[in-house]
CSV table of C-alpha atoms and ligand atoms in Angstrom, one decimal:
chain,number,residue,atom,x,y,z
A,65,MET,CA,103.4,101.7,102.3
A,66,ALA,CA,100.4,100.2,104.1
A,67,LEU,CA,102.0,97.0,104.3
A,68,SER,CA,103.6,97.5,107.8
A,69,ALA,CA,106.5,95.2,108.6
A,70,GLU,CA,109.7,96.9,108.5
A,71,ASN,CA,112.6,95.8,106.1
A,72,GLN,CA,109.9,94.2,103.8
A,73,GLN,CA,110.0,95.1,100.0
A,74,PRO,CA,107.1,96.5,98.8
A,75,PRO,CA,105.1,93.9,96.5
A,76,VAL,CA,105.1,93.6,92.8
A,77,VAL,CA,101.6,92.7,91.8
A,78,VAL,CA,100.3,91.4,88.4
A,79,VAL,CA,96.4,91.7,88.4
A,80,MET,CA,95.6,89.1,85.8
A,81,GLY,CA,92.3,87.5,84.2
A,82,VAL,CA,90.3,87.8,81.0
A,83,SER,CA,89.5,90.9,79.3
A,84,GLY,CA,86.7,92.8,81.2
A,85,VAL,CA,87.0,91.0,84.4
A,86,GLY,CA,88.1,94.2,86.4
A,87,LYS,CA,91.8,94.4,86.2
A,88,THR,CA,92.0,98.1,85.6
A,89,THR,CA,89.4,99.0,88.2
A,90,VAL,CA,91.2,96.8,90.9
A,91,ALA,CA,94.6,97.5,89.9
A,92,ARG,CA,94.3,101.2,89.9
A,93,LEU,CA,92.7,101.0,93.6
A,94,LEU,CA,95.3,98.7,94.8
A,95,ALA,CA,98.0,100.8,93.9
A,96,ASP,CA,96.5,103.7,95.3
A,97,ARG,CA,95.9,102.0,98.6
A,98,LEU,CA,99.3,100.7,98.8
A,99,ASP,CA,100.9,103.9,97.4
A,100,LEU,CA,102.6,101.8,94.6
A,101,PRO,CA,103.5,102.6,90.8
A,102,TYR,CA,100.8,101.6,88.4
A,103,ALA,CA,101.0,100.5,84.8
A,104,GLU,CA,98.3,99.3,82.5
A,105,ALA,CA,99.2,96.4,80.1
A,106,ASP,CA,97.4,97.6,77.2
A,107,ASP,CA,99.8,100.7,76.9
A,108,PHE,CA,102.6,98.1,76.4
A,109,HIS,CA,100.9,96.3,73.3
A,110,PRO,CA,102.4,97.3,69.8
A,111,ALA,CA,99.9,99.2,67.8
A,112,ALA,CA,99.6,96.0,65.6
A,113,ASN,CA,98.3,93.9,68.4
A,114,ILE,CA,95.5,96.7,69.4
A,115,ALA,CA,94.8,96.9,65.9
A,116,LYS,CA,94.2,93.1,65.5
A,117,MET,CA,92.3,92.9,68.7
A,118,SER,CA,89.9,95.9,67.7
A,119,ALA,CA,89.4,93.8,64.3
A,120,GLY,CA,87.9,90.8,66.4
A,121,THR,CA,91.0,88.5,66.0
A,122,PRO,CA,92.5,87.1,69.2
A,123,LEU,CA,96.4,87.5,69.6
A,124,ASP,CA,98.3,84.3,69.6
A,125,ASP,CA,101.5,83.4,71.4
A,126,ARG,CA,103.7,85.3,69.1
A,127,ASP,CA,101.9,88.5,69.2
A,128,ARG,CA,102.1,88.4,73.0
A,129,LEU,CA,105.8,87.5,73.5
A,130,PRO,CA,107.3,91.0,72.9
A,131,TRP,CA,104.4,92.6,75.0
A,132,LEU,CA,105.2,90.2,77.8
A,133,ARG,CA,108.9,90.9,77.7
A,134,ALA,CA,108.1,94.8,77.8
A,135,LEU,CA,105.8,94.2,80.8
A,136,GLY,CA,108.5,91.9,82.5
A,137,GLY,CA,111.0,94.7,82.1
A,138,TRP,CA,108.8,97.1,83.9
A,139,LEU,CA,108.2,94.5,86.8
A,140,GLY,CA,112.0,93.8,86.9
A,141,GLU,CA,112.7,97.5,87.2
A,142,ARG,CA,110.3,98.0,89.9
A,143,SER,CA,111.3,95.1,91.8
A,144,ALA,CA,115.2,96.0,91.5
A,145,ALA,CA,114.4,99.7,92.5
A,146,GLY,CA,112.5,98.4,95.7
A,147,SER,CA,109.7,100.5,94.8
A,148,GLY,CA,107.1,97.6,94.3
A,149,GLY,CA,104.2,98.2,91.7
A,150,VAL,CA,101.0,97.1,90.4
A,151,VAL,CA,100.5,96.2,86.7
A,152,THR,CA,97.5,94.8,84.9
A,153,CYS,CA,98.2,91.9,82.6
A,154,SER,CA,95.8,89.2,81.1
A,155,ALA,CA,98.8,86.7,81.8
A,156,LEU,CA,96.2,83.9,80.7
A,157,LYS,CA,98.6,81.1,80.2
A,158,ARG,CA,101.1,79.5,82.6
A,159,ARG,CA,104.0,80.2,80.1
A,160,TYR,CA,103.1,83.8,79.9
A,161,ARG,CA,103.5,84.0,83.4
A,162,ASP,CA,106.7,82.3,83.4
A,163,VAL,CA,108.0,85.0,80.9
A,164,LEU,CA,107.1,87.8,83.5
A,165,ARG,CA,108.6,85.7,86.6
A,166,ALA,CA,111.9,85.2,84.6
A,167,ALA,CA,112.0,89.0,84.7
A,168,CYS,CA,110.6,89.4,88.1
A,169,PRO,CA,110.7,86.2,90.2
A,170,ASP,CA,109.0,87.9,93.1
A,171,ALA,CA,105.8,88.7,91.2
A,172,PHE,CA,102.6,88.0,93.0
A,173,PHE,CA,99.7,87.1,90.7
A,174,LEU,CA,96.3,88.2,91.7
A,175,HIS,CA,93.8,86.3,89.4
A,176,LEU,CA,90.6,88.0,89.0
A,177,SER,CA,88.0,85.4,88.2
A,178,GLY,CA,84.3,85.6,87.2
A,179,SER,CA,81.8,83.8,85.1
A,180,HIS,CA,81.6,84.3,81.1
A,181,ASP,CA,78.1,85.6,81.6
A,182,LEU,CA,79.1,88.0,84.4
A,183,VAL,CA,82.1,89.5,82.6
A,184,GLY,CA,80.3,89.5,79.2
A,185,ASP,CA,77.7,91.5,80.7
A,186,ARG,CA,80.0,94.2,82.2
A,187,MET,CA,81.9,94.4,78.9
A,188,ALA,CA,78.6,94.9,77.0
A,189,HIS,CA,78.0,97.8,79.2
A,190,ARG,CA,81.4,99.3,79.1
A,191,THR,CA,82.0,102.1,76.7
A,192,GLY,CA,85.0,103.6,75.1
A,193,HIS,CA,87.3,100.5,75.1
A,194,PHE,CA,88.7,98.8,72.0
A,195,MET,CA,88.2,95.2,73.0
A,196,PRO,CA,85.2,93.4,71.3
A,197,THR,CA,82.9,91.4,73.6
A,198,SER,CA,83.2,88.8,70.7
A,199,LEU,CA,86.8,87.9,71.7
A,200,LEU,CA,85.6,86.8,75.2
A,201,ASP,CA,85.3,83.1,74.2
A,202,SER,CA,88.9,83.2,73.0
A,203,GLN,CA,90.1,84.7,76.4
A,204,TYR,CA,88.4,81.9,78.4
A,205,ALA,CA,89.8,79.3,76.0
A,206,ALA,CA,93.3,80.5,76.4
A,207,LEU,CA,92.9,81.0,80.3
A,208,GLU,CA,94.9,78.7,82.5
A,209,PRO,CA,94.4,79.1,86.3
A,210,LEU,CA,97.2,79.6,88.7
A,211,GLN,CA,99.0,76.3,89.7
A,212,ALA,CA,99.9,75.1,93.0
A,213,ASP,CA,103.4,76.4,92.8
A,214,GLU,CA,102.6,79.8,91.5
A,215,VAL,CA,102.7,82.7,94.0
A,216,GLY,CA,99.4,84.5,94.2
A,217,THR,CA,95.8,84.1,94.8
A,218,VAL,CA,92.3,84.1,93.1
A,219,LEU,CA,89.5,86.6,93.8
A,220,ASP,CA,86.0,86.2,92.6
A,221,VAL,CA,84.7,89.5,91.0
A,222,GLY,CA,81.1,89.1,92.1
A,223,ALA,CA,82.1,91.4,95.0
A,224,ASP,CA,82.5,95.2,94.7
A,225,PRO,CA,85.9,96.8,94.0
A,226,GLU,CA,86.7,98.1,97.5
A,227,THR,CA,86.0,94.6,99.0
A,228,LEU,CA,88.1,93.1,96.3
A,229,VAL,CA,91.0,95.4,97.1
A,230,ALA,CA,90.8,94.8,100.9
A,231,ARG,CA,90.8,91.0,100.1
A,232,ALA,CA,94.0,91.7,98.0
A,233,VAL,CA,95.6,93.4,100.6
A,234,ALA,CA,94.8,90.7,103.1
A,235,ALA,CA,96.2,88.0,100.6
A,236,LEU,CA,99.5,90.1,100.3
A,237,ALA,CA,99.9,90.6,104.0
A,238,ARG,CA,99.6,86.6,104.4
A,239,GLN,CA,102.1,86.2,101.7
A,240,ASN,CA,104.4,88.3,103.5
A,241,ALA,CA,104.0,87.0,107.1
B,1470,ATP,N1,84.1,94.4,91.0
B,1470,ATP,C1,83.2,95.0,90.2
B,1470,ATP,N2,82.0,95.1,90.2
B,1470,ATP,C2,81.2,95.7,89.1
B,1470,ATP,N3,81.7,96.2,88.1
B,1470,ATP,C3,83.0,96.1,87.8
B,1470,ATP,C4,83.7,95.6,88.7
B,1470,ATP,N4,85.0,95.5,88.4
B,1470,ATP,C5,85.0,96.2,87.3
B,1470,ATP,N5,83.8,96.5,86.9
B,1470,ATP,C6,83.2,97.2,85.8
B,1470,ATP,O1,83.5,96.1,84.7
B,1470,ATP,C7,83.9,96.8,83.5
B,1470,ATP,C8,85.2,96.2,83.1
B,1470,ATP,O2,86.2,96.5,84.1
B,1470,ATP,P1,87.7,96.9,83.7
B,1470,ATP,O3,87.8,97.7,82.5
B,1470,ATP,O4,88.4,97.3,85.0
B,1470,ATP,O5,88.2,95.3,83.2
B,1470,ATP,P2,89.7,95.1,82.5
B,1470,ATP,O6,90.0,93.6,83.0
B,1470,ATP,O7,90.7,96.0,83.0
B,1470,ATP,O8,89.5,95.0,81.0
B,1470,ATP,P3,90.4,94.8,79.7
B,1470,ATP,O9,91.4,93.8,80.2
B,1470,ATP,O10,89.5,94.6,78.6
B,1470,ATP,O11,91.1,96.2,79.6
B,1470,ATP,C9,84.1,98.3,83.6
B,1470,ATP,O12,83.0,99.0,83.2
B,1470,ATP,C10,84.0,98.4,85.1
B,1470,ATP,O13,83.5,99.6,85.7
B,1471,GCO,O1,96.3,88.9,76.1
B,1471,GCO,C1,95.4,89.2,75.6
B,1471,GCO,O2,94.7,88.7,74.8
B,1471,GCO,C2,95.3,90.9,75.7
B,1471,GCO,O3,96.1,91.3,76.7
B,1471,GCO,C3,93.8,91.3,76.1
B,1471,GCO,O4,93.6,90.5,77.3
B,1471,GCO,C4,93.4,92.6,76.1
B,1471,GCO,O5,94.5,93.5,75.8
B,1471,GCO,C5,93.1,93.3,77.3
B,1471,GCO,O6,92.3,92.2,78.0
B,1471,GCO,C6,92.1,94.4,77.1
B,1471,GCO,O7,90.9,94.2,76.9
């Protein structure tokens, strides 16, 4: 594990933000850099949720609750095992993050943030993904930024992925200092 200090638990990181902001890109690189287990939140959605989004309808709180609980389970297991881990999860609202923290109190939230224009442009050029760009408005409407008492940090996705990962590693090191 690259995060040096001995006797320190590897971090459990939730890479959050709106659809298309770069969660998968950054989370994979970060997990690789820190040699941590990785999971993709879309793999935890019930098929009905994927079908709903694919058809252009945003998920609501009820749709997201079982998915958040399943993700919380993954995080809590990684934390209990002491292995650490990195998971992508939009985690748009404070109360969604509360569900994840209830299962894994030491979760660190890495909020990837970018303008609607930038993210919309990246989504428009992405291929082979189920999420329609038309749902981006609803993602920003639901988004509640991290509050002062939430453990985590915000990174602007104007930078390239390698730079973002370096900044994430530095933020985690500061958190553990
Ligand atoms: N920092 C970056 N700079 C430039 N392009 C990026 C960056 N991060 C991601 N991208 C590109 O933007 C697109 C969306 O990225 P990605 O699929 O990782 O986002 P996501 O947040 O995981 O999306 P979703 O939540 O919809 O699965 C991809 O085509 C990816 O290659
Ligand atoms: O909470 C949500 O609305 C969903 O998790 C979405 O964010 C997508 O699944 C993801 O971003 C893939 O495009």
